[in-house]
XYZ file of C-alpha atoms in Angstrom:
669
model
C 40.473 2.201 -35.246
C 37.335 3.231 -33.463
C 37.857 4.636 -30.012
C 37.018 2.430 -27.059
C 35.710 3.500 -23.607
C 36.495 1.215 -20.760
C 32.995 1.348 -19.190
C 30.488 2.260 -21.865
C 31.622 0.267 -24.798
C 32.089 1.563 -28.269
C 30.638 4.966 -29.231
C 28.298 5.110 -32.218
C 29.304 7.180 -35.175
C 27.703 10.653 -35.454
C 25.484 9.624 -38.403
C 23.735 6.976 -36.356
C 23.012 9.490 -33.550
C 21.466 11.885 -36.047
C 19.235 9.088 -37.378
C 17.971 8.278 -33.867
C 17.176 11.915 -33.203
C 15.139 12.081 -36.385
C 13.127 9.033 -35.254
C 12.310 10.744 -31.929
C 10.985 13.870 -33.673
C 7.172 13.940 -34.164
C 6.314 12.738 -37.630
C 4.714 16.022 -38.629
C 4.633 17.051 -41.349
C 4.459 13.342 -42.172
C 7.565 12.164 -44.077
C 5.943 9.244 -45.834
C 3.274 11.405 -47.480
C 3.567 13.725 -50.406
C 2.018 17.104 -51.121
C -0.869 18.349 -48.992
C -1.332 14.894 -47.467
C 1.843 15.432 -45.478
C -0.115 17.973 -43.371
C -3.001 15.660 -42.471
C -2.371 14.301 -38.906
C -2.697 10.625 -38.165
C -5.419 9.289 -35.827
C -2.795 8.755 -33.138
C -1.753 12.347 -33.458
C -5.321 13.574 -33.338
C -5.979 11.561 -30.192
C -2.795 12.793 -28.526
C -3.565 16.396 -29.342
C -7.116 15.971 -28.042
C -5.962 14.488 -24.761
C -3.376 17.202 -24.339
C -5.879 19.990 -25.060
C -8.462 18.493 -22.731
C -5.925 18.170 -19.966
C -4.709 21.708 -20.488
C -8.310 23.045 -20.506
C -9.199 21.175 -17.360
C -6.080 22.435 -15.715
C -6.777 26.016 -16.772
C -10.408 25.821 -15.573
C -9.210 24.363 -12.280
C -6.715 27.173 -11.834
C -9.356 29.748 -12.822
C -11.839 28.271 -10.355
C -9.233 28.274 -7.582
C -8.214 31.903 -8.125
C -11.776 33.225 -8.740
C -13.403 34.593 -5.565
C -16.959 35.719 -5.039
C -16.716 39.529 -4.929
C -17.304 41.191 -1.556
C -19.214 44.078 -3.182
C -22.472 43.533 -4.958
C -23.627 45.742 -7.822
C -25.032 49.000 -6.415
C -28.660 48.218 -7.290
C -28.326 44.865 -5.538
C -27.695 46.579 -2.173
C -29.557 49.858 -2.512
C -33.266 49.958 -1.701
C -35.921 52.624 -1.718
C -38.283 53.655 1.052
C -41.961 53.558 0.161
C -44.553 55.836 1.767
C -48.242 54.999 1.837
C -51.420 57.016 2.293
C -53.701 56.111 5.173
C -55.782 53.975 2.787
C -52.739 51.840 1.955
C -52.129 53.163 -1.570
C -48.643 54.304 -2.528
C -47.927 57.996 -1.897
C -44.236 58.300 -2.818
C -40.901 56.556 -2.767
C -37.414 57.886 -2.102
C -34.160 56.439 -3.372
C -32.650 56.049 -6.822
C -33.190 52.269 -7.001
C -36.765 50.994 -6.772
C -36.103 47.834 -4.787
C -37.078 46.383 -1.429
C -35.955 43.120 0.138
C -38.367 40.464 1.284
C -37.364 37.289 3.176
C -38.052 34.109 1.211
C -40.390 32.776 3.842
C -42.653 35.817 3.281
C -42.981 35.004 -0.434
C -45.907 32.551 -0.847
C -44.775 29.026 -1.697
C -46.815 28.861 -4.904
C -45.422 32.215 -6.062
C -41.960 30.755 -5.607
C -43.153 27.720 -7.526
C -44.228 29.929 -10.418
C -40.723 31.395 -10.657
C -39.086 27.961 -10.489
C -41.426 26.552 -13.117
C -40.758 29.452 -15.420
C -37.025 29.841 -14.967
C -35.342 26.745 -13.493
C -37.451 23.740 -12.498
C -34.349 21.791 -11.460
C -32.948 24.585 -9.314
C -32.906 22.574 -6.060
C -31.054 19.666 -7.707
C -28.608 21.321 -10.103
C -25.029 22.351 -9.244
C -25.586 25.985 -10.049
C -25.044 25.693 -13.818
C -26.882 24.204 -16.763
C -24.785 21.804 -18.912
C -26.995 22.483 -21.924
C -26.665 26.167 -21.310
C -22.882 25.847 -21.159
C -22.859 23.993 -24.512
C -25.091 26.647 -26.080
C -22.761 29.328 -24.751
C -19.741 27.547 -26.206
C -21.434 27.079 -29.568
C -22.486 30.702 -29.649
C -18.933 31.777 -28.826
C -17.585 29.801 -31.781
C -20.238 30.934 -34.232
C -21.059 34.434 -33.089
C -19.260 35.404 -29.934
C -22.388 35.945 -27.815
C -24.080 33.747 -25.251
C -27.637 32.514 -25.385
C -30.388 32.143 -22.749
C -31.177 29.163 -20.580
C -29.111 30.076 -17.524
C -29.965 28.688 -14.109
C -31.383 30.895 -11.377
C -27.937 30.817 -9.723
C -26.307 32.035 -12.922
C -28.920 34.774 -13.345
C -28.364 35.934 -9.794
C -24.587 36.003 -10.257
C -25.035 38.092 -13.393
C -27.461 40.458 -11.625
C -25.506 40.876 -8.448
C -21.825 40.681 -9.399
C -21.314 41.140 -13.137
C -22.154 43.455 -15.999
C -24.930 42.690 -18.449
C -22.488 42.329 -21.371
C -23.178 39.105 -23.297
C -19.613 38.093 -24.000
C -17.804 34.787 -23.670
C -15.481 36.040 -20.944
C -18.382 37.335 -18.857
C -20.216 34.032 -19.349
C -17.144 32.060 -18.314
C -16.803 34.148 -15.143
C -20.516 33.689 -14.501
C -20.176 29.906 -14.663
C -17.259 29.819 -12.255
C -18.996 32.098 -9.763
C -22.270 30.157 -10.052
C -20.587 26.874 -9.191
C -18.648 28.451 -6.352
C -21.732 30.208 -4.964
C -23.783 27.026 -5.191
C -21.146 25.248 -3.127
C -20.992 28.018 -0.540
C -24.577 29.284 -0.123
C -27.787 27.420 0.487
C -30.376 27.137 -2.288
C -32.969 29.081 -0.293
C -30.555 31.958 0.160
C -29.741 32.047 -3.545
C -33.427 31.995 -4.478
C -34.179 34.760 -1.968
C -31.353 36.916 -3.325
C -32.466 36.257 -6.886
C -36.060 37.276 -6.170
C -34.820 40.444 -4.432
C -32.539 41.646 -7.212
C -34.247 40.648 -10.472
C -35.596 43.289 -12.849
C -39.391 43.243 -13.241
C -40.009 46.392 -15.233
C -41.880 49.560 -14.257
C -38.676 50.777 -12.671
C -38.612 48.008 -10.097
C -36.050 45.487 -8.835
C -37.182 42.622 -6.658
C -40.496 40.820 -6.386
C -41.742 42.916 -3.469
C -41.597 46.211 -5.403
C -42.896 44.431 -8.503
C -45.912 43.211 -6.558
C -46.589 46.756 -5.425
C -46.094 48.183 -8.929
C -48.303 45.688 -10.762
C -50.916 44.764 -8.139
C -50.720 47.491 -5.514
C -50.027 45.108 -2.642
C -47.203 43.297 -0.840
C -45.895 40.051 -2.269
C -47.270 38.252 0.783
C -50.782 38.847 -0.581
C -50.195 37.465 -4.106
C -52.087 34.394 -5.323
C -50.504 31.801 -7.693
C -52.069 33.379 -10.770
C -50.581 36.801 -10.019
C -47.298 35.113 -9.157
C -47.297 33.415 -12.554
C -47.638 36.769 -14.316
C -44.756 38.280 -12.310
C -42.686 35.199 -13.177
C -43.426 35.873 -16.852
C -41.802 39.276 -16.530
C -38.439 37.656 -15.745
C -38.159 36.655 -19.389
C -38.261 40.317 -20.413
C -40.423 42.903 -18.657
C -40.458 45.148 -21.735
C -42.123 42.352 -23.735
C -44.692 41.199 -21.175
C -46.066 44.308 -19.431
C -49.643 44.536 -20.780
C -49.651 48.305 -20.234
C -47.140 48.667 -23.065
C -49.415 47.497 -25.869
C -51.713 44.851 -27.342
C -48.920 42.594 -28.489
C -47.372 42.694 -25.016
C -50.652 41.646 -23.507
C -51.009 38.721 -25.892
C -47.486 37.566 -25.054
C -48.161 38.004 -21.341
C -51.390 35.981 -21.401
C -49.753 33.146 -23.376
C -46.720 32.924 -21.079
C -48.870 33.272 -17.939
C -50.980 30.345 -19.087
C -47.897 28.295 -19.961
C -46.351 28.932 -16.543
C -49.504 27.780 -14.760
C -49.508 24.594 -16.876
C -45.832 24.152 -16.161
C -46.524 24.484 -12.431
C -48.746 21.426 -12.696
C -45.929 19.508 -14.408
C -43.458 20.520 -11.691
C -45.867 19.709 -8.885
C -46.361 23.290 -7.654
C -50.094 23.234 -8.581
C -52.613 20.425 -8.682
C -54.797 20.100 -11.806
C -57.780 21.261 -9.719
C -55.893 24.352 -8.571
C -54.878 25.089 -12.145
C -58.502 24.964 -13.309
C -59.306 27.730 -10.801
C -57.116 30.209 -12.651
C -58.649 30.769 -16.077
C -58.873 34.575 -16.102
C -55.705 36.605 -16.692
C -54.940 38.703 -13.557
C -54.847 42.172 -15.122
C -52.176 44.352 -13.494
C -53.229 47.749 -12.211
C -52.302 50.834 -14.202
C -48.741 51.929 -13.673
C -48.760 54.243 -10.640
C -47.535 57.792 -11.206
C -45.583 57.850 -7.994
C -41.883 58.563 -7.805
C -39.603 61.009 -6.089
C -41.820 63.228 -3.962
C -42.398 66.771 -5.092
C -45.021 69.447 -4.632
C -47.074 68.772 -1.487
C -46.119 65.138 -1.043
C -42.555 66.149 -0.329
C -43.594 67.900 2.882
C -45.530 64.807 3.964
C -42.609 62.516 3.251
C -40.232 64.703 5.235
C -42.590 64.791 8.221
C -43.113 61.025 8.083
C -39.382 60.310 7.719
C -38.442 62.425 10.751
C -41.226 60.889 12.803
C -40.237 57.323 11.780
C -36.605 57.990 12.740
C -37.553 59.558 16.026
C -40.382 57.220 17.120
C -38.849 54.082 15.597
C -35.383 54.899 16.948
C -33.907 54.217 13.501
C -30.542 55.702 12.695
C -30.381 58.163 9.804
C -27.709 56.033 8.109
C -29.864 52.905 8.321
C -32.894 54.761 6.994
C -30.865 56.062 4.062
C -29.961 52.475 3.101
C -33.678 52.038 2.308
C -35.995 49.065 2.481
C -38.568 50.648 4.808
C -42.305 50.724 4.236
C -43.776 53.773 5.994
C -47.542 53.743 6.433
C -48.582 57.311 7.100
C -51.706 58.786 8.605
C -52.239 61.249 5.736
C -55.698 61.244 4.148
C -55.488 61.631 0.368
C -58.944 63.229 0.018
C -58.281 65.778 2.748
C -54.846 66.559 1.313
C -56.395 67.303 -2.094
C -59.140 69.423 -0.511
C -56.715 71.391 1.669
C -54.284 71.984 -1.205
C -57.122 73.166 -3.463
C -58.426 75.564 -0.797
C -54.977 77.091 -0.280
C -54.336 77.449 -3.991
C -57.705 79.149 -4.468
C -56.770 81.710 -1.804
C -53.302 82.199 -3.250
C -54.763 83.082 -6.666
C -55.970 86.322 -5.091
C -52.441 87.289 -4.144
C -50.757 89.368 -6.856
C -47.234 90.585 -5.932
C -46.966 92.212 -9.390
C -49.917 94.519 -8.826
C -49.539 94.877 -5.055
C -45.889 94.343 -4.098
C -46.283 96.282 -0.854
C -49.054 93.992 0.423
C -48.967 90.683 -1.448
C -45.284 89.860 -1.764
C -44.012 87.221 0.687
C -47.590 86.129 1.549
C -47.664 82.578 2.891
C -50.151 80.033 4.126
C -49.679 77.085 6.461
C -52.396 74.610 7.351
C -52.817 71.278 9.080
C -55.584 68.875 10.081
C -55.307 66.524 13.066
C -57.743 63.788 14.138
C -58.974 63.675 17.715
C -56.651 60.740 18.361
C -53.591 62.698 17.075
C -53.357 61.350 13.524
C -52.032 63.989 11.192
C -54.487 63.968 8.337
C -53.429 66.773 6.017
C -50.735 69.427 5.746
C -50.137 72.322 3.431
C -46.437 73.070 3.703
C -45.730 75.374 0.778
C -45.853 75.655 -3.013
C -43.441 72.835 -3.846
C -41.068 70.913 -1.610
C -38.519 70.594 -4.391
C -38.300 74.372 -4.671
C -38.899 75.296 -1.040
C -37.998 72.892 1.713
C -39.284 75.295 4.416
C -42.546 73.824 5.728
C -45.003 76.633 6.411
C -47.256 74.365 8.480
C -44.426 73.145 10.710
C -42.611 76.456 11.168
C -42.195 78.114 14.537
C -41.784 81.603 13.129
C -45.277 83.109 13.353
C -46.932 84.370 16.562
C -50.101 82.389 17.368
C -51.902 85.515 18.589
C -55.340 85.205 20.121
C -55.782 81.670 18.788
C -53.891 80.855 21.998
C -56.623 82.167 24.326
C -58.795 78.983 24.481
C -55.900 77.414 26.382
C -56.035 80.258 28.894
C -59.805 79.856 29.105
C -59.492 76.068 29.599
C -56.882 76.514 32.377
C -59.206 78.978 34.127
C -62.211 76.645 33.957
C -60.125 73.719 35.151
C -58.060 75.322 37.925
C -59.941 78.487 38.869
C -58.310 81.899 39.427
C -56.789 83.996 42.188
C -57.203 87.770 42.315
C -56.314 88.496 45.914
C -52.939 87.694 47.381
C -53.007 84.794 49.803
C -56.612 83.870 48.987
C -57.680 80.446 47.784
C -58.393 79.968 44.082
C -61.894 80.867 42.989
C -63.792 78.799 40.436
C -64.914 80.587 37.293
C -67.330 79.494 34.583
C -68.296 80.604 31.063
C -70.699 83.156 32.516
C -68.131 84.887 34.748
C -68.026 88.603 33.927
C -64.903 90.620 33.040
C -64.312 94.204 31.887
C -64.266 94.216 28.055
C -63.407 97.868 27.552
C -60.304 98.996 25.713
C -57.362 100.311 27.711
C -58.154 98.432 30.919
C -55.257 98.229 33.362
C -53.846 94.742 33.792
C -53.986 93.774 37.476
C -51.931 91.388 39.616
C -52.753 90.406 43.240
C -50.356 93.128 44.274
C -51.870 95.827 42.054
C -51.296 97.126 38.497
C -48.745 95.352 36.333
C -45.714 97.508 35.600
C -43.442 96.735 32.655
C -39.679 97.066 32.755
C -39.938 100.583 31.346
C -41.909 101.693 34.379
C -45.256 101.937 32.578
C -48.556 100.438 33.637
C -49.626 97.725 31.192
C -53.039 98.186 29.632
C -54.944 95.820 27.359
C -56.256 96.811 23.937
C -58.966 95.345 21.733
C -59.004 95.132 17.958
C -60.086 98.538 16.673
C -59.755 99.929 20.257
C -63.385 98.902 20.753
C -65.125 99.189 24.144
C -67.299 96.182 24.855
C -68.255 96.896 28.439
C -68.850 94.039 30.910
C -68.715 90.705 29.025
C -68.791 87.072 29.999
C -65.777 84.898 29.436
C -67.811 82.965 26.903
C -68.463 86.114 24.903
C -64.825 87.232 25.234
C -63.670 84.013 23.615
C -66.382 83.932 20.961
C -65.890 87.598 19.880
C -62.110 87.553 20.415
C -62.157 90.392 22.954
C -58.618 90.818 24.186
C -58.815 92.653 27.494
C -60.794 90.093 29.516
C -58.523 87.280 28.311
C -55.376 89.240 29.013
C -56.542 89.715 32.598
C -57.681 86.129 32.825
C -54.156 84.963 32.033
C -52.744 86.777 35.050
C -55.637 85.621 37.238
C -54.907 81.978 36.402
C -51.162 82.526 36.634
C -48.984 82.641 33.548
C -46.896 79.783 34.859
C -50.013 77.634 35.064
C -51.039 78.661 31.580
C -47.588 77.716 30.332
C -47.897 74.274 31.925
C -51.248 73.717 30.228
C -49.866 74.883 26.876
C -47.168 72.257 27.106
C -49.650 69.566 28.092
C -51.705 70.605 25.087
C -48.706 69.706 22.937
C -47.131 73.096 22.308
C -43.345 72.752 22.390
C -41.638 74.609 25.259
C -39.170 76.110 22.778
C -42.053 77.777 20.912
C -43.462 79.516 23.981
C -42.475 83.037 24.842
C -41.544 84.727 28.164
C -44.158 85.023 30.917
C -45.262 88.590 30.460
C -48.914 89.700 30.142
C -48.842 89.409 26.331
C -48.191 85.688 26.794
C -51.922 85.221 27.461
C -52.733 86.656 24.027
C -50.115 84.580 22.227
C -48.111 87.631 21.260
C -44.701 86.069 21.947
C -45.364 82.365 21.348
C -44.809 80.790 17.930
C -46.114 77.239 17.789
C -46.560 75.621 14.372
C -49.921 75.156 12.700
C -49.547 71.412 13.257
C -49.111 71.871 17.006
C -51.954 74.382 17.263
C -54.300 71.978 15.471
C -53.133 69.266 17.823
C -53.841 71.441 20.842
C -57.450 72.132 19.726
C -58.129 68.442 19.101
C -57.900 68.048 22.879
C -61.247 69.825 23.203
C -62.868 67.554 20.638
C -61.374 64.470 22.319
C -63.027 65.203 25.691
C -59.915 66.613 27.340
C -57.536 63.824 26.252
C -54.517 64.945 24.273
C -52.301 62.990 21.913
C -49.399 64.699 20.243
C -49.797 64.814 16.446
C -48.156 61.922 14.668
C -47.747 61.136 10.977
C -46.886 57.418 10.852
C -49.092 54.529 11.950
C -46.579 51.730 11.309
C -43.233 50.962 9.746
C -41.969 47.654 8.351
C -38.740 46.432 6.841
C -38.216 43.065 5.188
C -41.787 42.203 6.145
C -41.129 42.748 9.870
C -42.625 45.543 11.950
C -40.260 48.227 13.249
C -41.353 49.033 16.835
C -42.459 52.629 17.256
C -41.418 52.836 20.868
C -41.412 56.641 20.757
C -45.026 56.929 19.575
C -47.093 59.493 21.520
C -49.375 58.284 24.279
C -52.788 59.822 25.023
C -52.939 61.770 28.274
C -55.748 63.516 30.034
C -55.258 67.278 30.200
C -58.741 68.483 31.124
C -61.744 66.915 32.692
C -64.422 65.925 30.195
C -66.665 68.609 31.704
C -64.108 71.380 31.116
C -63.354 70.195 27.610
C -67.063 70.171 26.809
C -67.511 73.678 28.198
C -64.623 75.031 26.129
C -65.907 73.364 22.979
C -69.392 74.761 23.495
C -67.883 78.261 23.818
C -65.871 77.713 20.634
C -69.072 76.785 18.827
C -70.331 80.262 19.633
C -67.451 81.702 17.581
C -68.997 80.171 14.466
C -72.653 80.720 15.364
C -72.490 84.307 16.605
C -68.891 85.390 17.040
C -65.882 86.401 14.999
C -66.178 83.462 12.530
C -69.922 83.454 11.984
C -69.368 83.617 8.212
C -68.301 79.977 8.429
C -71.028 78.913 10.820
C -73.222 77.088 8.280
C -70.359 75.196 6.680
C -70.107 72.422 9.247
C -72.977 72.314 11.772
C -71.566 71.695 15.217
C -68.088 72.977 14.350
C -66.215 74.871 17.060
C -63.387 77.283 16.484
C -61.463 80.474 17.233
C -60.012 83.257 15.132
C -56.605 84.658 15.958
C -54.864 87.906 15.224
C -51.652 89.572 16.379
C -51.191 93.104 17.661
C -48.920 93.971 14.721
C -51.346 92.544 12.164
C -48.724 90.252 10.645
C -50.684 86.988 10.946
C -54.254 85.759 10.837
C -55.365 82.412 12.250
C -58.470 80.264 12.295
C -58.557 76.973 14.189
C -61.706 74.809 14.147
C -62.845 71.454 15.501
C -65.287 69.007 14.008
C -65.993 65.442 15.093
C -63.499 64.267 12.432
C -60.580 66.671 12.780
C -59.124 69.841 14.149
C -57.734 72.212 11.501
C -55.436 75.202 11.943
C -54.904 77.736 9.166
C -52.448 80.631 9.355
C -52.019 83.365 6.764
C -48.987 85.612 7.178
C -46.353 87.635 5.413
C -42.700 86.985 6.053
C -39.477 87.098 4.110
C -37.657 83.773 4.302
C -34.393 85.652 3.893
C -34.573 87.337 7.297
C -37.797 85.928 8.846
C -39.032 89.472 9.301
C -42.853 89.600 9.771
C -44.730 91.974 7.475
C -48.229 93.497 7.904
C -51.168 91.815 6.191
C -53.297 94.935 5.789
C -54.513 95.177 2.223
C -53.543 91.623 1.293
C -55.240 90.593 -1.936
C -56.718 94.071 -2.277
C -59.170 93.338 0.552
C -59.684 95.489 3.622
C -60.609 92.686 6.051
C -59.197 91.392 9.353
C -56.151 89.174 8.902
C -58.077 86.184 10.235
C -60.793 86.548 7.538
C -58.478 84.906 5.003
C -57.999 81.928 7.278
C -61.779 81.621 7.924
C -62.609 81.660 4.196
C -59.906 79.112 3.456
C -61.154 76.774 6.171
C -64.688 77.143 4.811
C -63.604 76.024 1.338
C -61.631 73.130 2.822
C -64.458 71.988 5.094
C -66.938 71.920 2.213
C -64.610 69.815 0.009
C -63.509 67.454 2.783
C -67.087 66.350 3.680
């Protein structure tokens, strides 16, 4: 008898249970079919499998979206920027930084230039959700058929790829791109995404971002672009290597066709009116690719000067400056730089350390031109900044010698002198007479000046020449030492020192207050500072410290140069005029008369040192003050060496500087 359970009723035999279990098993392979037909699923099975797969896919995408975060770190080129330096005429001089990119706020990009980009790349940008459904389908199809994605991405997707991902065209990268694009679209505003996209996209010619692209293709900031130029830059987003006209005839044909299409498309998208479109019928030819890059040769010295000035005057931290993005507009004049460099290189060709190692080895030249208002116009710093960072025009290693004496002369004309203890100061003038003989004892109000060795100090002229009684004007013009040595003590060396500092010479470059101070024997200002001091005479007694940067901007906004030098009156206009007239005599009848016909009205002063290790010439014109120094010095120990016999010539050390200035002045006209 079958067993009976009090509560559950009779239990079915095992064979019935097995049959029920078989009925619950999915009918696959299908039992009622034979052969290969058993493996063909039924419509119900197909529908169930489809629903299950869709649900699983949606679930997986949801999980992936939830766990995918926008990375904190952008790709390196998306954060790095370069600094761009400009000549005084606004053309690009050099850039520093390994990524050629500069950020520009969206509001500084003209509306119609933005419209060109939207028309070309993503007309529905402001209404989409960050992704393109058709683009997603194309990506999926490509993955099935070939494993690579296709174009047609939204601007948001392109930015995500540029800023966060690699450029690999794989399905996994595309999937991540889609997730990040949707998430970024939900988190960031459309304007911010468009700004970031424009600042990180590749435009060719080594540039990232529309600001650097505008500079590379049209030589101006993006703020100055018109819609036609903007349409060409937008064409480059499709592939700069295919659309830069500089790369060949076929490129130009493609560029013109796409440029025209983008302008037509802008009418369709409402970014241009038909009338505005008709105004742009001529292709806006880009400028030739500029040959500017990492600064070398002479430009490197200019860049370094401008960078240090921008940091100091703009109160910018070194770390911030190194992040890049600054536009530095310098005061350097391209024509004068070329002329000065050519003049120095011509002189250097006469130096031959192989033939004359005892006289020509370690010969160096530094030179600088400064405008009357303090603008630094030109600098020769050395043979090549990449090989020698030491700036020969900005070095404080060479005695200024008698090129210093016009400051002594100016102080005397301005303040007068005192020769007798306790007496009031006596006015002097260019015609005041002094003893110009060699070996004259230097006098103080108390009597002869005794050095620490217990010897009476005597002045000496070049060549030990006796000149007899001379006027101060003649002493300056002919570079006669003894009157000017005495004049320094008559004025008071402390007063002379004060004037030197007001003329812009750095206190750290000035030597101790001993008689030789008046002849510049122990002071070592740079050529830049000496040129700046002399411009005071040309500027009517008003001095402005030399400066190399006129303005700095970042992200289209000016960086205040709160530390910029201010003009200050040092001499009366009468005194400045008197000094300048005396300096004109140097070129018309004095120690630099060989250069007198080069620039009519020029005023200057030669300078030598007692040891013959340096020769100077400093000259003023209405346009600039230029200082040239020729010297010999080993950079290993900064030991000065005599110049006698340099270049096989037996001439005063200053003659080299005079000749060099003459060549420069002729070319700079």
